[in-house]
Structure formats: structure tokens, C-alpha cells
Amino acid sequence: MEEGSLRCDANVSVRPMGSTTLGTKTEVKNMNSFRNVERALEFEINRQIALIEDGGTVIQQTLLWDANQNVAVAMRSKEEAHDYRYFPDPTSSPFSSMRSRSHGSVRRFPNFPAPAPGQVCQGT
């Protein structure tokens, strides 16, 4: 971020409304702006929903975001969860996205956690 650049990877998993079990996870890579993060997540969420609604199954894999074509293409498959080698960030709040066919996409972002004492800087 010092250079004004951004690189983001995201894991996406959808589940039926009311279900507590997460679906199969995919990882989307190569997003380099907030606009591309939004487009890539919307693309992958819609892809997974359409695939499941058509009777298919989501394959655990890594997808590469192509910002020029606004598509995510398969980069490599992930056979096991340990292939991801990621650790949840204890300071990040969970993100929830809901989609309604009749009302388009609805996004809800959680509140940020309160800063720990000493983390807040006051201007002088």
C-alpha cells in the first residue's frame, strides 16, 4: 500500500439460505482494485449459485481474475483443504453476502471491532 497498489485474494463459498453448513470454497486471485474485488466476488458468487441451481457441484479450486474480460478462469484445483495454507486473520470481522433473485445483490458489512487501547492516535 506504500506505493498506492493493492493485491487481494478472496475465498468464496455459498450456501442455501438458512443453512449453517458452508459450501465448497474457491479462491479468487489477482484482484488489484476495490472495483475488481467487487466484480470478481459478484462474478464468483453468481457462478456458484447458477452452478448449484443447475444441479452441478462447485469444485474446490483457485481462480484467476481477468479484469479485461470480467471473468474468473481456473488456475489450479485444490484437492484438500490443507492445500490452501491460509490462516484466518483474528482482527478481521466476518463478511456476509446475501443474494435475492428478485432484488439483485444485497451486501451487508459488519461493524469494525473497537480499537484496542493505545491503538487510536489523536491529532495534535
CSV table of N, CA and C in Angstrom, one decimal:
chain,number,residue,atom,x,y,z
A,1,MET,N,0.8,-1.2,0.0
A,1,MET,CA,0.0,0.0,0.0
A,1,MET,C,0.9,1.3,0.0
A,2,GLU,N,2.1,1.2,0.4
A,2,GLU,CA,3.0,2.3,0.3
A,2,GLU,C,3.1,2.9,-1.1
A,3,GLU,N,3.1,2.1,-2.1
A,3,GLU,CA,3.2,2.5,-3.5
A,3,GLU,C,1.8,2.9,-4.0
A,4,GLY,N,0.8,2.8,-3.3
A,4,GLY,CA,-0.6,3.0,-3.8
A,4,GLY,C,-1.1,1.8,-4.5
A,5,SER,N,-0.5,0.6,-4.4
A,5,SER,CA,-1.0,-0.5,-5.1
A,5,SER,C,-1.7,-1.5,-4.1
A,6,LEU,N,-2.5,-2.3,-4.6
A,6,LEU,CA,-3.3,-3.3,-3.8
A,6,LEU,C,-3.3,-4.6,-4.5
A,7,ARG,N,-3.2,-5.7,-3.7
A,7,ARG,CA,-3.3,-7.0,-4.2
A,7,ARG,C,-4.2,-7.8,-3.3
A,8,CYS,N,-5.3,-8.4,-3.8
A,8,CYS,CA,-6.2,-9.1,-2.9
A,8,CYS,C,-6.6,-10.5,-3.5
A,9,ASP,N,-6.7,-11.4,-2.6
A,9,ASP,CA,-7.2,-12.8,-2.9
A,9,ASP,C,-8.4,-13.0,-2.0
A,10,ALA,N,-9.4,-13.7,-2.4
A,10,ALA,CA,-10.6,-13.9,-1.6
A,10,ALA,C,-11.1,-15.3,-1.7
A,11,ASN,N,-11.6,-15.9,-0.7
A,11,ASN,CA,-12.2,-17.2,-0.7
A,11,ASN,C,-13.7,-17.0,-0.7
A,12,VAL,N,-14.4,-17.8,-1.6
A,12,VAL,CA,-15.8,-17.6,-1.8
A,12,VAL,C,-16.5,-19.0,-1.6
A,13,SER,N,-17.6,-19.0,-0.8
A,13,SER,CA,-18.4,-20.2,-0.6
A,13,SER,C,-19.8,-19.8,-0.4
A,14,VAL,N,-20.8,-20.4,-1.1
A,14,VAL,CA,-22.2,-20.1,-1.0
A,14,VAL,C,-22.9,-21.3,-0.3
A,15,ARG,N,-24.0,-20.9,0.3
A,15,ARG,CA,-24.9,-22.0,1.0
A,15,ARG,C,-26.3,-21.5,0.8
A,16,PRO,N,-27.2,-22.5,0.9
A,16,PRO,CA,-28.6,-22.1,0.9
A,16,PRO,C,-29.0,-21.3,2.1
A,17,MET,N,-30.0,-20.4,1.9
A,17,MET,CA,-30.4,-19.5,2.9
A,17,MET,C,-31.0,-20.4,4.1
A,18,GLY,N,-30.6,-20.1,5.3
A,18,GLY,CA,-31.0,-20.9,6.5
A,18,GLY,C,-30.1,-22.0,6.8
A,19,SER,N,-29.2,-22.4,5.9
A,19,SER,CA,-28.2,-23.5,6.2
A,19,SER,C,-27.0,-22.9,7.0
A,20,THR,N,-26.5,-23.7,7.9
A,20,THR,CA,-25.3,-23.3,8.6
A,20,THR,C,-24.0,-24.0,8.1
A,21,THR,N,-24.2,-24.9,7.1
A,21,THR,CA,-23.0,-25.5,6.5
A,21,THR,C,-22.6,-24.8,5.3
A,22,LEU,N,-21.3,-24.4,5.3
A,22,LEU,CA,-20.7,-23.7,4.1
A,22,LEU,C,-20.6,-24.7,3.0
A,23,GLY,N,-20.7,-24.1,1.8
A,23,GLY,CA,-20.4,-25.0,0.6
A,23,GLY,C,-19.0,-25.1,0.3
A,24,THR,N,-18.7,-25.6,-0.9
A,24,THR,CA,-17.3,-25.8,-1.3
A,24,THR,C,-16.7,-24.4,-1.6
A,25,LYS,N,-15.4,-24.2,-1.1
A,25,LYS,CA,-14.7,-22.9,-1.2
A,25,LYS,C,-13.9,-22.9,-2.5
A,26,THR,N,-13.9,-21.7,-3.1
A,26,THR,CA,-13.0,-21.4,-4.2
A,26,THR,C,-12.2,-20.2,-3.8
A,27,GLU,N,-11.0,-20.0,-4.4
A,27,GLU,CA,-10.2,-18.9,-4.1
A,27,GLU,C,-10.0,-18.1,-5.4
A,28,VAL,N,-10.3,-16.8,-5.3
A,28,VAL,CA,-10.2,-15.9,-6.4
A,28,VAL,C,-8.9,-15.0,-6.2
A,29,LYS,N,-8.0,-15.0,-7.2
A,29,LYS,CA,-6.8,-14.3,-7.1
A,29,LYS,C,-6.6,-13.2,-8.1
A,30,ASN,N,-5.7,-12.3,-7.9
A,30,ASN,CA,-5.3,-11.3,-8.9
A,30,ASN,C,-6.2,-10.1,-9.0
A,31,MET,N,-6.8,-9.7,-7.9
A,31,MET,CA,-7.7,-8.6,-7.9
A,31,MET,C,-6.8,-7.4,-7.3
A,32,ASN,N,-6.7,-6.3,-8.1
A,32,ASN,CA,-5.8,-5.2,-7.8
A,32,ASN,C,-6.5,-3.9,-7.6
A,33,SER,N,-7.8,-3.9,-7.4
A,33,SER,CA,-8.5,-2.6,-7.1
A,33,SER,C,-9.8,-3.0,-6.4
A,34,PHE,N,-10.4,-2.1,-5.7
A,34,PHE,CA,-11.6,-2.3,-5.0
A,34,PHE,C,-12.7,-2.6,-6.0
A,35,ARG,N,-12.7,-2.0,-7.1
A,35,ARG,CA,-13.7,-2.3,-8.2
A,35,ARG,C,-13.5,-3.7,-8.7
A,36,ASN,N,-12.3,-4.2,-8.9
A,36,ASN,CA,-12.1,-5.6,-9.3
A,36,ASN,C,-12.5,-6.6,-8.3
A,37,VAL,N,-12.2,-6.2,-7.0
A,37,VAL,CA,-12.7,-7.1,-5.9
A,37,VAL,C,-14.2,-7.3,-6.0
A,38,GLU,N,-14.9,-6.2,-6.1
A,38,GLU,CA,-16.4,-6.2,-6.2
A,38,GLU,C,-16.8,-7.0,-7.4
A,39,ARG,N,-16.2,-6.8,-8.6
A,39,ARG,CA,-16.6,-7.5,-9.8
A,39,ARG,C,-16.3,-9.0,-9.7
A,40,ALA,N,-15.1,-9.3,-9.2
A,40,ALA,CA,-14.7,-10.7,-9.1
A,40,ALA,C,-15.6,-11.5,-8.1
A,41,LEU,N,-15.9,-10.9,-6.9
A,41,LEU,CA,-16.8,-11.5,-5.9
A,41,LEU,C,-18.2,-11.7,-6.5
A,42,GLU,N,-18.7,-10.7,-7.1
A,42,GLU,CA,-20.0,-10.8,-7.7
A,42,GLU,C,-20.1,-11.9,-8.8
A,43,PHE,N,-19.0,-12.0,-9.6
A,43,PHE,CA,-18.9,-13.0,-10.6
A,43,PHE,C,-18.9,-14.4,-10.0
A,44,GLU,N,-18.1,-14.6,-9.0
A,44,GLU,CA,-17.9,-15.9,-8.4
A,44,GLU,C,-19.1,-16.3,-7.6
A,45,ILE,N,-19.7,-15.4,-6.9
A,45,ILE,CA,-20.9,-15.8,-6.1
A,45,ILE,C,-22.0,-16.2,-7.1
A,46,ASN,N,-22.2,-15.4,-8.2
A,46,ASN,CA,-23.3,-15.7,-9.2
A,46,ASN,C,-23.0,-17.0,-9.9
A,47,ARG,N,-21.7,-17.3,-10.2
A,47,ARG,CA,-21.3,-18.5,-10.9
A,47,ARG,C,-21.6,-19.7,-10.0
A,48,GLN,N,-21.3,-19.6,-8.7
A,48,GLN,CA,-21.5,-20.8,-7.8
A,48,GLN,C,-23.0,-21.0,-7.7
A,49,ILE,N,-23.8,-19.9,-7.5
A,49,ILE,CA,-25.3,-20.1,-7.3
A,49,ILE,C,-25.9,-20.7,-8.6
A,50,ALA,N,-25.5,-20.2,-9.8
A,50,ALA,CA,-26.0,-20.8,-11.0
A,50,ALA,C,-25.6,-22.2,-11.2
A,51,LEU,N,-24.4,-22.6,-10.9
A,51,LEU,CA,-23.9,-23.9,-11.0
A,51,LEU,C,-24.7,-24.9,-10.1
A,52,ILE,N,-24.9,-24.5,-8.8
A,52,ILE,CA,-25.7,-25.3,-7.9
A,52,ILE,C,-27.2,-25.4,-8.3
A,53,GLU,N,-27.8,-24.3,-8.7
A,53,GLU,CA,-29.2,-24.3,-9.2
A,53,GLU,C,-29.4,-25.2,-10.4
A,54,ASP,N,-28.3,-25.3,-11.2
A,54,ASP,CA,-28.4,-26.2,-12.4
A,54,ASP,C,-28.1,-27.6,-12.1
A,55,GLY,N,-27.9,-28.0,-10.8
A,55,GLY,CA,-27.6,-29.3,-10.4
A,55,GLY,C,-26.1,-29.7,-10.4
A,56,GLY,N,-25.3,-28.8,-10.7
A,56,GLY,CA,-23.8,-29.0,-10.7
A,56,GLY,C,-23.2,-28.9,-9.3
A,57,THR,N,-22.0,-29.2,-9.2
A,57,THR,CA,-21.2,-29.0,-7.9
A,57,THR,C,-20.1,-28.1,-8.1
A,58,VAL,N,-19.8,-27.3,-7.0
A,58,VAL,CA,-18.6,-26.4,-7.1
A,58,VAL,C,-17.4,-27.2,-6.8
A,59,ILE,N,-16.3,-27.0,-7.6
A,59,ILE,CA,-15.1,-27.7,-7.4
A,59,ILE,C,-14.1,-26.8,-6.6
A,60,GLN,N,-13.5,-27.3,-5.6
A,60,GLN,CA,-12.5,-26.6,-4.8
A,60,GLN,C,-11.3,-26.3,-5.7
A,61,GLN,N,-11.1,-25.0,-6.0
A,61,GLN,CA,-10.0,-24.6,-6.9
A,61,GLN,C,-9.6,-23.1,-6.7
A,62,THR,N,-8.5,-22.8,-7.4
A,62,THR,CA,-8.1,-21.4,-7.4
A,62,THR,C,-8.4,-20.8,-8.8
A,63,LEU,N,-9.0,-19.6,-8.7
A,63,LEU,CA,-9.4,-19.0,-10.0
A,63,LEU,C,-8.6,-17.7,-10.1
A,64,LEU,N,-8.3,-17.4,-11.3
A,64,LEU,CA,-7.5,-16.1,-11.6
A,64,LEU,C,-8.5,-15.1,-12.2
A,65,TRP,N,-8.6,-14.0,-11.6
A,65,TRP,CA,-9.5,-12.9,-12.1
A,65,TRP,C,-8.9,-12.2,-13.3
A,66,ASP,N,-9.6,-12.1,-14.4
A,66,ASP,CA,-9.2,-11.4,-15.6
A,66,ASP,C,-10.1,-10.2,-15.7
A,67,ALA,N,-9.5,-9.0,-15.3
A,67,ALA,CA,-10.2,-7.8,-15.2
A,67,ALA,C,-10.6,-7.2,-16.6
A,68,ASN,N,-9.8,-7.6,-17.7
A,68,ASN,CA,-10.1,-7.1,-19.0
A,68,ASN,C,-11.4,-7.8,-19.5
A,69,GLN,N,-11.6,-9.1,-19.2
A,69,GLN,CA,-12.8,-9.8,-19.7
A,69,GLN,C,-13.9,-10.0,-18.6
A,70,ASN,N,-13.6,-9.5,-17.4
A,70,ASN,CA,-14.5,-9.6,-16.3
A,70,ASN,C,-15.0,-11.1,-16.0
A,71,VAL,N,-14.0,-12.0,-16.0
A,71,VAL,CA,-14.3,-13.4,-15.8
A,71,VAL,C,-13.2,-14.0,-14.9
A,72,ALA,N,-13.5,-15.0,-14.2
A,72,ALA,CA,-12.5,-15.8,-13.4
A,72,ALA,C,-12.3,-17.1,-14.1
A,73,VAL,N,-11.0,-17.4,-14.4
A,73,VAL,CA,-10.7,-18.7,-15.1
A,73,VAL,C,-9.9,-19.6,-14.1
A,74,ALA,N,-10.1,-20.9,-14.3
A,74,ALA,CA,-9.5,-21.9,-13.4
A,74,ALA,C,-8.0,-21.8,-13.6
A,75,MET,N,-7.3,-21.7,-12.4
A,75,MET,CA,-5.8,-21.7,-12.4
A,75,MET,C,-5.3,-23.0,-12.0
A,76,ARG,N,-5.8,-23.6,-10.9
A,76,ARG,CA,-5.4,-24.9,-10.4
A,76,ARG,C,-6.5,-25.4,-9.5
A,77,SER,N,-6.6,-26.7,-9.4
A,77,SER,CA,-7.5,-27.3,-8.5
A,77,SER,C,-6.9,-27.5,-7.1
A,78,LYS,N,-7.8,-27.6,-6.1
A,78,LYS,CA,-7.4,-27.8,-4.7
A,78,LYS,C,-8.0,-29.1,-4.3
A,79,GLU,N,-7.2,-30.1,-4.1
A,79,GLU,CA,-7.8,-31.4,-3.7
A,79,GLU,C,-8.2,-31.4,-2.2
A,80,GLU,N,-7.4,-30.8,-1.4
A,80,GLU,CA,-7.7,-30.9,0.1
A,80,GLU,C,-7.7,-29.5,0.7
A,81,ALA,N,-8.3,-29.3,1.8
A,81,ALA,CA,-8.4,-28.0,2.5
A,81,ALA,C,-7.0,-27.5,2.8
A,82,HIS,N,-6.1,-28.4,3.2
A,82,HIS,CA,-4.7,-28.0,3.6
A,82,HIS,C,-3.9,-27.4,2.4
A,83,ASP,N,-4.4,-27.6,1.2
A,83,ASP,CA,-3.7,-27.0,0.0
A,83,ASP,C,-3.8,-25.5,0.1
A,84,TYR,N,-4.8,-25.0,0.8
A,84,TYR,CA,-5.0,-23.5,0.8
A,84,TYR,C,-4.0,-22.8,1.7
A,85,ARG,N,-3.5,-23.5,2.8
A,85,ARG,CA,-2.5,-23.0,3.7
A,85,ARG,C,-2.8,-21.5,4.1
A,86,TYR,N,-4.0,-21.2,4.5
A,86,TYR,CA,-4.3,-19.9,5.0
A,86,TYR,C,-4.7,-20.0,6.4
A,87,PHE,N,-4.6,-18.8,7.1
A,87,PHE,CA,-5.0,-18.7,8.5
A,87,PHE,C,-5.9,-17.5,8.6
A,88,PRO,N,-7.0,-17.7,9.3
A,88,PRO,CA,-7.9,-16.6,9.5
A,88,PRO,C,-7.3,-15.5,10.2
A,89,ASP,N,-7.5,-14.2,9.8
A,89,ASP,CA,-7.0,-13.1,10.5
A,89,ASP,C,-7.8,-12.8,11.7
A,90,PRO,N,-7.3,-12.9,12.9
A,90,PRO,CA,-8.1,-12.7,14.1
A,90,PRO,C,-8.6,-11.3,14.3
A,91,THR,N,-8.1,-10.3,13.5
A,91,THR,CA,-8.6,-8.9,13.6
A,91,THR,C,-9.6,-8.6,12.6
A,92,SER,N,-9.9,-9.5,11.7
A,92,SER,CA,-10.9,-9.2,10.6
A,92,SER,C,-12.3,-9.7,11.0
A,93,SER,N,-13.3,-8.9,10.8
A,93,SER,CA,-14.7,-9.4,11.1
A,93,SER,C,-15.1,-10.2,9.9
A,94,PRO,N,-16.1,-11.2,10.2
A,94,PRO,CA,-16.6,-12.0,9.1
A,94,PRO,C,-17.4,-11.1,8.1
A,95,PHE,N,-17.4,-11.6,6.8
A,95,PHE,CA,-18.1,-10.9,5.8
A,95,PHE,C,-19.3,-11.7,5.3
A,96,SER,N,-20.4,-11.1,5.2
A,96,SER,CA,-21.6,-11.9,4.8
A,96,SER,C,-22.2,-11.2,3.6
A,97,SER,N,-22.5,-12.1,2.6
A,97,SER,CA,-23.2,-11.6,1.4
A,97,SER,C,-24.4,-12.4,1.1
A,98,MET,N,-25.6,-11.7,0.9
A,98,MET,CA,-26.8,-12.4,0.6
A,98,MET,C,-27.3,-12.0,-0.8
A,99,ARG,N,-27.9,-12.9,-1.5
A,99,ARG,CA,-28.4,-12.6,-2.8
A,99,ARG,C,-29.8,-13.0,-3.0
A,100,SER,N,-30.6,-12.1,-3.5
A,100,SER,CA,-32.1,-12.4,-3.7
A,100,SER,C,-32.3,-12.3,-5.2
A,101,ARG,N,-32.9,-13.3,-5.8
A,101,ARG,CA,-33.2,-13.3,-7.2
A,101,ARG,C,-34.1,-12.1,-7.6
A,102,SER,N,-35.1,-11.7,-6.8
A,102,SER,CA,-36.0,-10.7,-7.1
A,102,SER,C,-35.4,-9.3,-6.9
A,103,HIS,N,-34.5,-9.1,-6.0
A,103,HIS,CA,-34.0,-7.8,-5.6
A,103,HIS,C,-32.5,-7.6,-6.0
A,104,GLY,N,-31.9,-8.5,-6.7
A,104,GLY,CA,-30.4,-8.3,-7.1
A,104,GLY,C,-29.6,-8.7,-5.9
A,105,SER,N,-28.4,-8.1,-5.8
A,105,SER,CA,-27.4,-8.4,-4.8
A,105,SER,C,-27.6,-7.5,-3.6
A,106,VAL,N,-27.5,-8.0,-2.4
A,106,VAL,CA,-27.6,-7.3,-1.2
A,106,VAL,C,-26.3,-7.6,-0.4
A,107,ARG,N,-25.6,-6.6,0.0
A,107,ARG,CA,-24.4,-6.8,0.7
A,107,ARG,C,-24.5,-6.2,2.1
A,108,ARG,N,-24.0,-6.8,3.1
A,108,ARG,CA,-24.0,-6.4,4.5
A,108,ARG,C,-22.6,-6.5,5.0
A,109,PHE,N,-22.0,-5.4,5.4
A,109,PHE,CA,-20.7,-5.4,6.0
A,109,PHE,C,-20.9,-5.3,7.5
A,110,PRO,N,-20.1,-6.1,8.3
A,110,PRO,CA,-20.2,-6.0,9.8
A,110,PRO,C,-19.5,-4.7,10.2
A,111,ASN,N,-19.8,-4.3,11.5
A,111,ASN,CA,-19.1,-3.2,12.1
A,111,ASN,C,-17.7,-3.6,12.4
A,112,PHE,N,-16.8,-2.7,12.3
A,112,PHE,CA,-15.4,-2.9,12.6
A,112,PHE,C,-15.3,-3.1,14.1
A,113,PRO,N,-14.4,-4.0,14.6
A,113,PRO,CA,-14.2,-4.1,16.0
A,113,PRO,C,-13.6,-2.8,16.6
A,114,ALA,N,-13.9,-2.6,17.9
A,114,ALA,CA,-13.4,-1.4,18.6
A,114,ALA,C,-11.9,-1.5,18.7
A,115,PRO,N,-11.2,-0.4,18.5
A,115,PRO,CA,-9.7,-0.5,18.6
A,115,PRO,C,-9.3,-0.8,20.0
A,116,ALA,N,-8.2,-1.5,20.1
A,116,ALA,CA,-7.6,-1.8,21.4
A,116,ALA,C,-7.1,-0.5,22.0
A,117,PRO,N,-7.1,-0.4,23.4
A,117,PRO,CA,-6.5,0.8,24.0
A,117,PRO,C,-5.1,1.0,23.5
A,118,GLY,N,-4.8,2.2,23.2
A,118,GLY,CA,-3.5,2.6,22.7
A,118,GLY,C,-3.4,2.6,21.2
A,119,GLN,N,-4.4,2.0,20.5
A,119,GLN,CA,-4.3,2.0,19.0
A,119,GLN,C,-4.8,3.2,18.4
A,120,VAL,N,-5.6,4.0,19.1
A,120,VAL,CA,-6.1,5.2,18.5
A,120,VAL,C,-5.2,6.4,18.7
A,121,CYS,N,-4.8,7.0,17.6
A,121,CYS,CA,-3.9,8.2,17.6
A,121,CYS,C,-4.8,9.5,17.5
A,122,GLN,N,-4.5,10.4,18.3
A,122,GLN,CA,-5.2,11.7,18.3
A,122,GLN,C,-4.3,12.7,17.7
A,123,GLY,N,-4.8,13.6,16.8
A,123,GLY,CA,-4.0,14.6,16.2
A,123,GLY,C,-3.6,15.7,17.2
A,124,THR,N,-2.5,16.3,16.9
A,124,THR,CA,-2.0,17.4,17.8
A,124,THR,C,-2.2,18.7,17.2
